[in-house]
CSV table of C-alpha atoms in Angstrom, one decimal:
chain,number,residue,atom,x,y,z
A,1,UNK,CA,-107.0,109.4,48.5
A,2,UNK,CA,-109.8,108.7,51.1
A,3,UNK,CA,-110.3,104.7,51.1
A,4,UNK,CA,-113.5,103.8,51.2
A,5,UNK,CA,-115.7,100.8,50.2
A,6,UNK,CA,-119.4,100.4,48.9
A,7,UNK,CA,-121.9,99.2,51.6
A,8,UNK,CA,-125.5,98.6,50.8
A,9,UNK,CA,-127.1,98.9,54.7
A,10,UNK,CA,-127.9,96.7,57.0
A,11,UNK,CA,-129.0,93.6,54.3
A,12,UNK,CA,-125.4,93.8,53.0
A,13,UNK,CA,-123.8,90.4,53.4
A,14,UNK,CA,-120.7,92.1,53.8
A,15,UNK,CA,-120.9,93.6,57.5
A,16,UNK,CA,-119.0,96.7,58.7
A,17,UNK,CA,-116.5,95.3,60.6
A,18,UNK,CA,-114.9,93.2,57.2
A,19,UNK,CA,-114.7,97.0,55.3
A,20,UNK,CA,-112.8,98.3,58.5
A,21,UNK,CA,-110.4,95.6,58.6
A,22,UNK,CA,-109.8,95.5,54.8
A,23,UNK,CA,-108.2,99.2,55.9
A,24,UNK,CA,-111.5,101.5,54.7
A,25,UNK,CA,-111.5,104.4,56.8
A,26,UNK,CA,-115.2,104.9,55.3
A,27,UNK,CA,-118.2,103.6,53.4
A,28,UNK,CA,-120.4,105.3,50.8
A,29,UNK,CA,-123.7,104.1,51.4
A,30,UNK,CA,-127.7,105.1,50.4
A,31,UNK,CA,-131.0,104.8,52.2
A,32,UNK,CA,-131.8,101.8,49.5
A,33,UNK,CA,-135.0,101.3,50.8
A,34,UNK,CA,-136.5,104.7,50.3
A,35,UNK,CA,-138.2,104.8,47.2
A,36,UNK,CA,-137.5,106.3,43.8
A,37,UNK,CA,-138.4,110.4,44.3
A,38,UNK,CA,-139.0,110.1,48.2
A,39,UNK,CA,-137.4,112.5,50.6
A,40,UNK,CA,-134.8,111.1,52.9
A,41,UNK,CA,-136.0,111.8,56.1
A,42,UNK,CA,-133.0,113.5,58.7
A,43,UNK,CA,-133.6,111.0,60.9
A,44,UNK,CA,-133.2,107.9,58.5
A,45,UNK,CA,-129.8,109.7,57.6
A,46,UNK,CA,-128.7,110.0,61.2
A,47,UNK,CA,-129.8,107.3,62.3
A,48,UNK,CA,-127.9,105.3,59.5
A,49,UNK,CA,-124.7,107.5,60.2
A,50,UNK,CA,-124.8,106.7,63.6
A,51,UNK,CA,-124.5,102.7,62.5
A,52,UNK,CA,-121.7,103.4,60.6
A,53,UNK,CA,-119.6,105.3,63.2
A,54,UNK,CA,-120.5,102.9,65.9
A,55,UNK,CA,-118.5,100.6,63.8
A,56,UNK,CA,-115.2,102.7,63.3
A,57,UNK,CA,-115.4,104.2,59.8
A,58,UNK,CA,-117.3,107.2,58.5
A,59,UNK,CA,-120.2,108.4,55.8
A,60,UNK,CA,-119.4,111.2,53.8
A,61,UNK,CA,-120.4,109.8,50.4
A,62,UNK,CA,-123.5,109.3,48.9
A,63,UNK,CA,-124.3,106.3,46.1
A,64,UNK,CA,-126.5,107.5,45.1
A,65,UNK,CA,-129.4,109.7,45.4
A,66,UNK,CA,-131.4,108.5,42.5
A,67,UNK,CA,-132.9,111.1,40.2
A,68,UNK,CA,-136.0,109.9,39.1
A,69,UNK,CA,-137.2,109.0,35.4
A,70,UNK,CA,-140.2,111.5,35.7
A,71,UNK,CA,-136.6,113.6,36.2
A,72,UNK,CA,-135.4,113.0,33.2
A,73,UNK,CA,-138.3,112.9,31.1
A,74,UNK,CA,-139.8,116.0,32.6
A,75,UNK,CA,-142.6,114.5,33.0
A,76,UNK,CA,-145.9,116.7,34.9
A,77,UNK,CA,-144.6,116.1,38.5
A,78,UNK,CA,-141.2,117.4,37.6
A,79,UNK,CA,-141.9,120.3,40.1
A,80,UNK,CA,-142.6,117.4,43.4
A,81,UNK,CA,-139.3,115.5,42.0
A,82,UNK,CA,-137.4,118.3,42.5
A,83,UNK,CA,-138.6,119.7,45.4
A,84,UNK,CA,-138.0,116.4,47.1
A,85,UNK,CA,-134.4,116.1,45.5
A,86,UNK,CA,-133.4,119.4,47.1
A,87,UNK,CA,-135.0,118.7,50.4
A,88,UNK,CA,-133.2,115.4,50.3
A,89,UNK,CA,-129.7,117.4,49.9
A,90,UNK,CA,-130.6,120.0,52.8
A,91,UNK,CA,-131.1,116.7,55.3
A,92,UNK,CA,-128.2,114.9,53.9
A,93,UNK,CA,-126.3,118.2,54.8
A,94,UNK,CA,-127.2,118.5,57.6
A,95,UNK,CA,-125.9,114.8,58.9
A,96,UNK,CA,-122.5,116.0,57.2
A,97,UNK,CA,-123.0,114.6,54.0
A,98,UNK,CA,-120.6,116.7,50.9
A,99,UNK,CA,-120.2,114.2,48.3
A,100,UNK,CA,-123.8,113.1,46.3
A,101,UNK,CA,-123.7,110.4,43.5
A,102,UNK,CA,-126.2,110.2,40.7
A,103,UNK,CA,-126.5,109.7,37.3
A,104,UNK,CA,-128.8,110.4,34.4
A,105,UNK,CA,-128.8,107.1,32.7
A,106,UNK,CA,-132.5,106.4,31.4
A,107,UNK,CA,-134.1,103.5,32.9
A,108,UNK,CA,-131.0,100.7,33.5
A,109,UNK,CA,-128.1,101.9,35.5
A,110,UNK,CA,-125.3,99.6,34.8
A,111,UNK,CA,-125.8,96.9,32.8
A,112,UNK,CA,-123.7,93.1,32.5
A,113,UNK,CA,-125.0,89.7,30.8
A,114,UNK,CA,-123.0,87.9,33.3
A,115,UNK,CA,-122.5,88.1,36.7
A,116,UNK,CA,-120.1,85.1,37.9
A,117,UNK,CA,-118.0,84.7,34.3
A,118,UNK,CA,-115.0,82.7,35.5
A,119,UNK,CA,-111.4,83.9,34.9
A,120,UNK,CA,-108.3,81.4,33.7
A,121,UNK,CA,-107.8,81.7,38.0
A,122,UNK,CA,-111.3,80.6,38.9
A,123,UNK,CA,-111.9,83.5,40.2
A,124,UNK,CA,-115.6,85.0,38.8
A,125,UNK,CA,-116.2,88.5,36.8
A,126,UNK,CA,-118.7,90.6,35.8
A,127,UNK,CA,-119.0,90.5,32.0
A,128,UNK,CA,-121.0,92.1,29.1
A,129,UNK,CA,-121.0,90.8,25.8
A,130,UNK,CA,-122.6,93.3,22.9
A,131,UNK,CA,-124.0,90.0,21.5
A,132,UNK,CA,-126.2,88.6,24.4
A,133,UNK,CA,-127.7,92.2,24.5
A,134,UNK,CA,-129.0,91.7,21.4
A,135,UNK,CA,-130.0,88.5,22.0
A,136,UNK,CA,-132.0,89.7,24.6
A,137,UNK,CA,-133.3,92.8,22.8
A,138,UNK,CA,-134.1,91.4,19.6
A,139,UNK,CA,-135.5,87.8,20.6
A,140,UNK,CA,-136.9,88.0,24.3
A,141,UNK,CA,-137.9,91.8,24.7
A,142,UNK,CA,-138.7,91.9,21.5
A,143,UNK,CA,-138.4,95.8,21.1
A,144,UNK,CA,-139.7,97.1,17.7
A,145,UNK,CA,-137.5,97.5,15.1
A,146,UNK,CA,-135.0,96.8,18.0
A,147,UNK,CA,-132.7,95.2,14.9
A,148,UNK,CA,-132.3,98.0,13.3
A,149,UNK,CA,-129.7,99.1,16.7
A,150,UNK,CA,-127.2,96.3,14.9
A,151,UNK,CA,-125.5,95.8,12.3
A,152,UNK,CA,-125.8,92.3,10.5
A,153,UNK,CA,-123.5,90.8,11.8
A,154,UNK,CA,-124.5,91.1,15.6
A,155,UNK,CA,-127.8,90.8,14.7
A,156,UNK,CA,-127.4,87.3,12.8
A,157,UNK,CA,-124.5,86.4,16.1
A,158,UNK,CA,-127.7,87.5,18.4
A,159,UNK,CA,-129.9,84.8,16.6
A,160,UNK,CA,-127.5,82.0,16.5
A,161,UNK,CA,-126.8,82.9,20.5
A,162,UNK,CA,-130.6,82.9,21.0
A,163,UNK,CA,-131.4,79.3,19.2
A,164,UNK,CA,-128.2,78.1,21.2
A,165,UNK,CA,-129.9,79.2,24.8
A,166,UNK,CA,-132.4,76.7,26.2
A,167,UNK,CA,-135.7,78.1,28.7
A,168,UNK,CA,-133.4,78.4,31.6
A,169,UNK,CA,-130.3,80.4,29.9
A,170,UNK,CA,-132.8,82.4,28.6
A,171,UNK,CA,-134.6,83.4,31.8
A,172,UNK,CA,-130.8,84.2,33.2
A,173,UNK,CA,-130.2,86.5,30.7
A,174,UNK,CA,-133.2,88.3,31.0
A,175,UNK,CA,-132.9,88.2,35.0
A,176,UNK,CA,-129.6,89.3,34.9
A,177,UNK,CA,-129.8,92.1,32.3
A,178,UNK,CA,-133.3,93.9,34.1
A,179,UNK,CA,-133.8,92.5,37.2
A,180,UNK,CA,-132.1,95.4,39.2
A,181,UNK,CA,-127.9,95.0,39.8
A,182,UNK,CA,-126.7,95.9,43.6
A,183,UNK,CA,-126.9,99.9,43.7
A,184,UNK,CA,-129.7,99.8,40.5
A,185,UNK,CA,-132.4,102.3,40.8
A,186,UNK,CA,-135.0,99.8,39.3
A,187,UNK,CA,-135.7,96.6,38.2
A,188,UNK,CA,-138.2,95.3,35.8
A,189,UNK,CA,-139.7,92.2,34.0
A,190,UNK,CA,-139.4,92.4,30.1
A,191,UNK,CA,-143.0,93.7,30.2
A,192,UNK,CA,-142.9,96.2,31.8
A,193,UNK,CA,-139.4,97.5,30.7
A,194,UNK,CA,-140.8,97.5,27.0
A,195,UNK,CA,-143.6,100.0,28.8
A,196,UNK,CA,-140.9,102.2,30.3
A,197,UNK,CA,-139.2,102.4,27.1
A,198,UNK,CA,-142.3,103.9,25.4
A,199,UNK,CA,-142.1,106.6,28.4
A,200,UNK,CA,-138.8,107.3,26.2
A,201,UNK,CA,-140.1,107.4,22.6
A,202,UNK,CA,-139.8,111.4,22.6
A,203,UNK,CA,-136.8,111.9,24.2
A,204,UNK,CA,-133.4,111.7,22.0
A,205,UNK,CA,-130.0,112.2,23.4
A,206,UNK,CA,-130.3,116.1,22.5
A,207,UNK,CA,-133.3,116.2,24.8
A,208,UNK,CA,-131.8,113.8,27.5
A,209,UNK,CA,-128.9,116.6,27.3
A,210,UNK,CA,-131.4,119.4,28.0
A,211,UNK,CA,-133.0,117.7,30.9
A,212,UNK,CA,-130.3,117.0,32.6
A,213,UNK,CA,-128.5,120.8,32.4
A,214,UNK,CA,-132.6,121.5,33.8
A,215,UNK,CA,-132.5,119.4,36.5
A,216,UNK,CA,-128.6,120.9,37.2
A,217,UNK,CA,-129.6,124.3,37.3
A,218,UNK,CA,-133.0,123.3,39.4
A,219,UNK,CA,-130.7,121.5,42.5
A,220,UNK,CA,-126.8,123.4,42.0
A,221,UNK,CA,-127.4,126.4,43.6
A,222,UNK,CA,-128.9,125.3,47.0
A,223,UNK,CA,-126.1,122.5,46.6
A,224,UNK,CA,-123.7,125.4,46.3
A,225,UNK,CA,-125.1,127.4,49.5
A,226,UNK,CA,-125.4,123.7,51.3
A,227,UNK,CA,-121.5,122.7,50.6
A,228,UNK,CA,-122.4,119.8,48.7
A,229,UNK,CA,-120.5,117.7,45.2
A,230,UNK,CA,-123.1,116.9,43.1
A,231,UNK,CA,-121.1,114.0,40.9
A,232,UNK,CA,-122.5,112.5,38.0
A,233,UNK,CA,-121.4,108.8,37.3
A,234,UNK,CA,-120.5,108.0,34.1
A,235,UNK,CA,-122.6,105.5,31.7
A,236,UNK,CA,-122.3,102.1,32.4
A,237,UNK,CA,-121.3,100.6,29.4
A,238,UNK,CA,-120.7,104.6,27.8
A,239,UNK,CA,-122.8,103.9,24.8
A,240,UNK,CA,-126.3,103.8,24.1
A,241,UNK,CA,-128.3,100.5,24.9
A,242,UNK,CA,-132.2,99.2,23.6
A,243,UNK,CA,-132.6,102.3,22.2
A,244,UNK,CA,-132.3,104.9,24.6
A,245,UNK,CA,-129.8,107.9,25.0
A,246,UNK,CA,-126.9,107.9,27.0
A,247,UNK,CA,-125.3,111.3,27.3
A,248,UNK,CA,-122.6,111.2,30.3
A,249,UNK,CA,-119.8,108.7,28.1
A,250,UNK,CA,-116.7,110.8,26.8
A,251,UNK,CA,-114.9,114.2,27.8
A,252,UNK,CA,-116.8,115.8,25.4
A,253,UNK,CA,-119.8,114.7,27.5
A,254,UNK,CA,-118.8,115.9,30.3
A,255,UNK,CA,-116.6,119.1,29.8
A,256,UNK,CA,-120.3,120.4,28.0
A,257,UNK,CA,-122.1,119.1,31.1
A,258,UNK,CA,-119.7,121.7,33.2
A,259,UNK,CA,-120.0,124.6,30.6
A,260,UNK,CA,-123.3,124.9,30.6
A,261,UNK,CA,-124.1,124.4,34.4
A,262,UNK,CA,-120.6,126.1,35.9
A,263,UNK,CA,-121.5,126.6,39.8
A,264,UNK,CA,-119.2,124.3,41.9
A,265,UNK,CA,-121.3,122.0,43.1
A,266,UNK,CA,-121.8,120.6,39.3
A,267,UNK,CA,-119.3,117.5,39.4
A,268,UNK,CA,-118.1,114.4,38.2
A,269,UNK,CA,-117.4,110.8,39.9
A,270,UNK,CA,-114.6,109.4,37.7
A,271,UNK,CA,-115.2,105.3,37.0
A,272,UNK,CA,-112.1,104.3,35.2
A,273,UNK,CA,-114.5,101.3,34.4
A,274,UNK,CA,-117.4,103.1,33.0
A,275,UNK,CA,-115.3,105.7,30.7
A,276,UNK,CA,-112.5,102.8,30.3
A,277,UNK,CA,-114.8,100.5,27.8
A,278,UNK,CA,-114.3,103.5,25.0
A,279,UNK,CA,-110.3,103.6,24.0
A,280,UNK,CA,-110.8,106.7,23.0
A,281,UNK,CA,-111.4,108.4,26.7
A,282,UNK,CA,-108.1,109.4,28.0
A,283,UNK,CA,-108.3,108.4,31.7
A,284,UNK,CA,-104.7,109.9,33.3
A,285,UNK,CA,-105.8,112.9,31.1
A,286,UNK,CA,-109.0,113.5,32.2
A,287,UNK,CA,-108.2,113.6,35.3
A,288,UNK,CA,-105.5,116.4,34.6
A,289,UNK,CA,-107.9,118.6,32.7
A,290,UNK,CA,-111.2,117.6,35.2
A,291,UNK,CA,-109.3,117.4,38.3
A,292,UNK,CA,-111.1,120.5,39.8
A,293,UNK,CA,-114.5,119.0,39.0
A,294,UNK,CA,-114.0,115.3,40.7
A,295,UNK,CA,-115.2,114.8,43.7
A,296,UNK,CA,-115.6,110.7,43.8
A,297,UNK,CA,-113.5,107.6,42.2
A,298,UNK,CA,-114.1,104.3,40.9
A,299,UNK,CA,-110.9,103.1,40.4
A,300,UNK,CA,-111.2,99.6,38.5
A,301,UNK,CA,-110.1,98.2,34.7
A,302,UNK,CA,-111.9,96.3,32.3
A,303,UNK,CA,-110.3,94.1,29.3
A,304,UNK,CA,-111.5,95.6,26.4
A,305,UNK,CA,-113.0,92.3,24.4
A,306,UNK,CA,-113.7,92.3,20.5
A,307,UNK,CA,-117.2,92.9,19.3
A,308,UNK,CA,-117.8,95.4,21.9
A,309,UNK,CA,-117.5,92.8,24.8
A,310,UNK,CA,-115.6,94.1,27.9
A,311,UNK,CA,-114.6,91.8,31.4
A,312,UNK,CA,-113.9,92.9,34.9
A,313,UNK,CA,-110.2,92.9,35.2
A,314,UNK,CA,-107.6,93.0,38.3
A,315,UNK,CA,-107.9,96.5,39.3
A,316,UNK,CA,-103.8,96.6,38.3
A,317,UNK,CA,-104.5,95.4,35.1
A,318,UNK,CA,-106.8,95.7,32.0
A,319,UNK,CA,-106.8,98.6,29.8
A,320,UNK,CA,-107.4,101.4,32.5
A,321,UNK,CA,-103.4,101.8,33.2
A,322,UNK,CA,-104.1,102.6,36.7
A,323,UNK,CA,-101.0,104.1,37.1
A,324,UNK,CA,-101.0,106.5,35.3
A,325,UNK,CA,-104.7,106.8,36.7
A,326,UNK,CA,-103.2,107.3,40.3
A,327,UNK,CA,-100.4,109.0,39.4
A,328,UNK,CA,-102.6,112.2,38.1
A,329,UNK,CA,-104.9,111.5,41.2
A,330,UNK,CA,-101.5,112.1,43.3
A,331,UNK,CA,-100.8,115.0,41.5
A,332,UNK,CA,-104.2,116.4,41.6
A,333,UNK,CA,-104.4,116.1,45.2
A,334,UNK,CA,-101.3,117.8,45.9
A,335,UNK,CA,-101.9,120.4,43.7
A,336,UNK,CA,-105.1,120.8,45.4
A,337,UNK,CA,-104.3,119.8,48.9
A,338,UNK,CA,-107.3,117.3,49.1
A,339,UNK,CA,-107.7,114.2,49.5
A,340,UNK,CA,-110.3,112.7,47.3
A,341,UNK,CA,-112.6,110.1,48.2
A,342,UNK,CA,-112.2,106.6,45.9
A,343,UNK,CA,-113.4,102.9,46.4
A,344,UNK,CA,-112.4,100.0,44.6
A,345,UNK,CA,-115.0,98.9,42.3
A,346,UNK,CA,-116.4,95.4,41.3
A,347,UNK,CA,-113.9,93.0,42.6
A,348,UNK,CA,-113.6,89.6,41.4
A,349,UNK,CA,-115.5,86.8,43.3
A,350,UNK,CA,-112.7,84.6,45.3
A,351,UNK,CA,-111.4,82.4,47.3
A,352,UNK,CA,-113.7,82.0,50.4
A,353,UNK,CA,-116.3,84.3,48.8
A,354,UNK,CA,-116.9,81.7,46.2
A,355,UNK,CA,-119.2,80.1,48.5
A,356,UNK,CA,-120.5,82.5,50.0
A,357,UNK,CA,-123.6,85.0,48.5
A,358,UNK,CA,-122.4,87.9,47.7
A,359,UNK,CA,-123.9,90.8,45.7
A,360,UNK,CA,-122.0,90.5,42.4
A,361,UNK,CA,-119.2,92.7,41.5
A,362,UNK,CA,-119.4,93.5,45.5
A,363,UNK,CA,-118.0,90.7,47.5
A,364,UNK,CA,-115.1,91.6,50.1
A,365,UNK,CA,-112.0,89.5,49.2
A,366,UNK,CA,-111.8,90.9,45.9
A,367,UNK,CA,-112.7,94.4,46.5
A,368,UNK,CA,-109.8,94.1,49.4
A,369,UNK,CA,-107.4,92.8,47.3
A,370,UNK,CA,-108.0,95.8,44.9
A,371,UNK,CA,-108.1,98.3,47.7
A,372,UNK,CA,-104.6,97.1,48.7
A,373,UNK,CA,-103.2,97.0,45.8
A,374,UNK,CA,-104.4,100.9,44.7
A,375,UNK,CA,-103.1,101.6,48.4
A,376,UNK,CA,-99.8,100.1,48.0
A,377,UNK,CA,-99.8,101.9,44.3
A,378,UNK,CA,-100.7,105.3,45.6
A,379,UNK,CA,-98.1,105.4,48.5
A,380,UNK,CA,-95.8,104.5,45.9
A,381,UNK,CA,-96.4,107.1,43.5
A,382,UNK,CA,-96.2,109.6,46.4
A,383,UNK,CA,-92.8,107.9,47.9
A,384,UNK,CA,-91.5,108.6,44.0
A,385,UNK,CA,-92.6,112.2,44.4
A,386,UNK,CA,-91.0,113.2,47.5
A,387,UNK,CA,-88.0,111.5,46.5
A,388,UNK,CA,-87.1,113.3,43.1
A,389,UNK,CA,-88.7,116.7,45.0
């Protein structure tokens, strides 16, 4: 695998030099600054590579190139959207750019309800709990007949939750859920979220489905002719939330996805986080019966939770069994004789970066400690290999 952190540009706390020597040989970065539905302009791309390889590593991975909601809606300047989308992919191809995250999650990309939720260790985790998501969605947003999304029993946990939560947990919860994550394509106040959800009222998860093979078939082929991996990130959590479709969350998902929009560029960025919430996604086996299709990894675990609540784990531990994860990755990229691009996701807040700010889920002693770990995993598995060959 091709080691690689996230880094969000110049603002990022974490500088360059700290991804190199936690033994990156690359980031995977975005133009963050460019709005929603702009074009990213060659030179911005160039100019950002440049920054990059001045400081020892490389950019060959995109994350992401959002695609917009009027995208996914199909709303009346679908046309513009697109045409900017695909001159966005002949620039980024241009500056050597083959790998483009993006995902087709309506309105919220991925979601938590807490950002610094501390472990037995004191480390801190990114958490989300099914319970303070209705709290939010029932009491503060306040979206009609938003309790009809739960069953009683969350819904009467969501009020007790609420009546517990004073002005100022209440305003964190609300921050934390819309206010934009690191990597987020938007972020909103409860106002105008409920607004954006209207902008949803027509579209089910049927619809979302047929928008989303459009907007494949509209960008694939030049894709195709330009070398580049389209790969769709999975829903983050795979299920739906306030409402609104999610359509990228199982095998089943996905494997339609690819049948109905076959050219090669159509692929997949496998989260083991994102698919691992859902016990019933077979991560080692996706990867065996996708393998063609992946152009990107997220290798991290969560700790499934009852009550639909889920926690950051140790990359090495949770329910994810990375290795079996890397072990089908190994054999993948033999069998393919590539070497596939992955970062370590969302590492735990620690040590020295407990007083530091950090964006959550992306502060570097963590996300080193996981990229060493999947390192020392991976060599192992291949050590294994050549051995009994």
């Amino acid at each position: 695998m091709t080691q690689t952190m996230r880094w969000f540009g110049p603002n990022d706390p974490v500088p360059l030099q700290g991804i190199r020597q936690a033994g990156a040989t690359e980031v995977v970065t975005a133009l963050h600054e460019v709005a929603n539905g702009a074009i990213w302009q060659r030179d911005a791309i160039a100019a950002r590579k440049a920054v990059v390889q001045d400081s020892g590593l490389d950019w060959t991975v995109v994350e992401s190139l959002p695609v917009s909601e009027g995208v996914k809606i199909r709303s009346n300047d679908w046309d513009q959207l697109i045409d900017h989308y695909r001159q966005s992919l002949t620039n980024l191809a241009a500056c050597g750019i083959d790998v483009v995250t993006y995902n087709f999650m309506p309105l919220l990309d991925w979601t938590r309800t807490d950002l610094a939720w501390t472990l037995p260790d004191g480390a801190r985790a990114l958490r989300f709990e099914a319970v303070a998501v209705a709290a939010y969605d029932i009491f503060i947003l306040r979206r009609p007949d938003a309790a009809a999304s739960y069953d009683d029993a969350t819904c009467a946990a969501a009020e007790a939750r609420f009546a517990a939560m004073d002005d100022a947990a209440r305003a964190t919860l609300e921050r934390t859920i819309i206010a934009g994550l690191p990597g987020s394509e938007e972020g909103f106040t409860s106002a105008a979220f409920l607004r954006a959800i209207e902008t949803y009222a027509d579209v089910d998860a049927a619809q979302l489905r047929e928008n989303h093979v459009a907007f494949l078939e509209a960008v694939c082929p030049l894709a195709d002719t330009l070398g580049i991996r389209l790969v769709v990130h999975p829903d983050d959590p795979p299920f739906p939330i306030f409402g609104l479709p999610r359509v990228v969350s199982t095998e089943a998902d996905i494997a339609a996805l690819f049948a109905r929009v076959p050219n090669p560029s159509n692929g997949l960025c496998l989260c083991t986080g994102s698919l691992g919430v859902r016990a019933d996604n077979d991560l080692p086996g996706m990867v065996d019966r996708l393998g063609s299709r992946i152009g990107f990894l997220h290798l991290r675990s969560v700790q499934r939770e009852p009550d639909g609540a889920f926690h950051e784990a140790a990359h090495l531990d949770g329910d994810a069994g990375m290795a079996a994860v890397v072990a089908a990755v190994h054999r993948l990229s033999v069998r393919e004789a590539r070497s596939i691009p992955m970062r370590p996701d969302h590492g735990h807040q620690m040590l020295d970066d407990l007083n530091r700010t950090t964006n959550p889920g992306y502060s570097l002693l963590g996300r080193m400690r996981g990229l060493a770990e999947l390192r020392g995993l991976e060599r192992g598995i291949a050590h294994a290999a050549e051995g009994s060959a």
